[in-house]
């Protein structure tokens, strides 16, 4: 039997902080900011100390009642005073076990241990503990590790350059930050001119006041633009620290991943519990032949701050054959491809948006002449992502499709501006939906929607495929498409 780290006493005590309202009310009632008031407050200070002591005592009792048991087959955690909660997780059911060493806990020799299973919803961690290094070592010892004798060889170690490029492409609002910054750099001048024109019609008295206000607009816009760039730079630096010293090793059954500098994380992943692998790319990476390998597995990347990356930026042709044992395939020929005649299914929406933007800005300029320059600038700025999205969808038209490979399914498609190559066991496809628009009824094309299992079901769509091919794929996956409600046979 083991206890959590003593620091947990403070967290358990936090639940009783509402009791501090009584010392606060007493203090407000007696103190008058003079000698008599100070004496009255000190005279009753024992009450305040008693409240603080009671809060800490309750926290200590809760910590003492929080106990960890290790059996031959499971990890058990019990907690609670009045209502006792007992959580038992079988070792064989653990999908991912994580050990985290935050910088702030190093002086206290504290570690965060968590483990997750396929059970539950909304990506909630099944067990999360704050423990000492000694207890953590005993917990980790019970989690199956990679067998060095059966370790898969030939997996290239991620380099500093690959981590750097990964941080560049996947930092929050990478292109958006620069894009919005450009908007503010130019938009500040437009806003200045626009408001100046409007306020010039006001009296000379108000104009003197308005000039002092207007002079600050370009500066404020510039500062806002710099703020967005600084936000991306901060995200970039955090990602570099988060994924630096990235290490991976695996055998046929287990994967070990370690990453991070300030906040070091070590994962032990059960390969059998991986729902699917996802080779992600943006347009630049697609043209260069580079990919980022991610996985969908309960407990890995469930924290919104971390991406479920298995390999940072890597050339697709250099992935190697060894990774096939953990579901990473590349260069598989597609059995079903998107029909080029259905290009409108891919580019129609962004094309219409790009066509309508400039005429719409001209209309706004005619109706509201004072807004003309701002409307045109906004239209041009919106035209950039529209053209980019058209380019992405055109590439997706020529690369999307589905293939069945042994007991695996490979799906190539796009979501917004990113490309995905999803590889999964056939049994992990939990739902198929074949949709036809009224126009597709006449040319025999359709869109096939595939849902993959996980804590949150994930959908991927391949558009403009032959209806005959879609039905054949569904049949090979074991779905009976003869009924309106699609069921697996």
PDB file of C-alpha atoms in Angstrom, residues 190 193-195 197-198 201 364-375:
ATOM      1  CA  UNK A 190      -7.156  52.046 -43.456  1.00  0.00           C
ATOM      2  CA  UNK A 193      -8.155  57.104 -43.057  1.00  0.00           C
ATOM      3  CA  UNK A 194     -11.711  55.813 -42.709  1.00  0.00           C
ATOM      4  CA  UNK A 195     -12.361  57.339 -39.313  1.00  0.00           C
ATOM      5  CA  UNK A 197     -12.898  61.031 -43.231  1.00  0.00           C
ATOM      6  CA  UNK A 198     -15.950  60.493 -41.073  1.00  0.00           C
ATOM      7  CA  UNK A 201     -17.480  66.358 -40.743  1.00  0.00           C
ATOM      8  CA  UNK A 364     -20.109  47.484 -50.480  1.00  0.00           C
ATOM      9  CA  UNK A 365     -17.995  50.345 -51.854  1.00  0.00           C
ATOM     10  CA  UNK A 366     -20.906  51.598 -53.969  1.00  0.00           C
ATOM     11  CA  UNK A 367     -23.415  51.407 -51.134  1.00  0.00           C
ATOM     12  CA  UNK A 368     -21.030  52.749 -48.504  1.00  0.00           C
ATOM     13  CA  UNK A 369     -18.274  54.782 -50.207  1.00  0.00           C
ATOM     14  CA  UNK A 370     -16.543  55.469 -46.901  1.00  0.00           C
ATOM     15  CA  UNK A 371     -16.018  51.712 -46.449  1.00  0.00           C
ATOM     16  CA  UNK A 372     -14.700  51.129 -49.960  1.00  0.00           C
ATOM     17  CA  UNK A 373     -10.993  50.826 -49.180  1.00  0.00           C
ATOM     18  CA  UNK A 374     -11.579  48.675 -46.131  1.00  0.00           C
ATOM     19  CA  UNK A 375     -13.947  46.367 -48.059  1.00  0.00           C
TER      20      UNK A 375
END
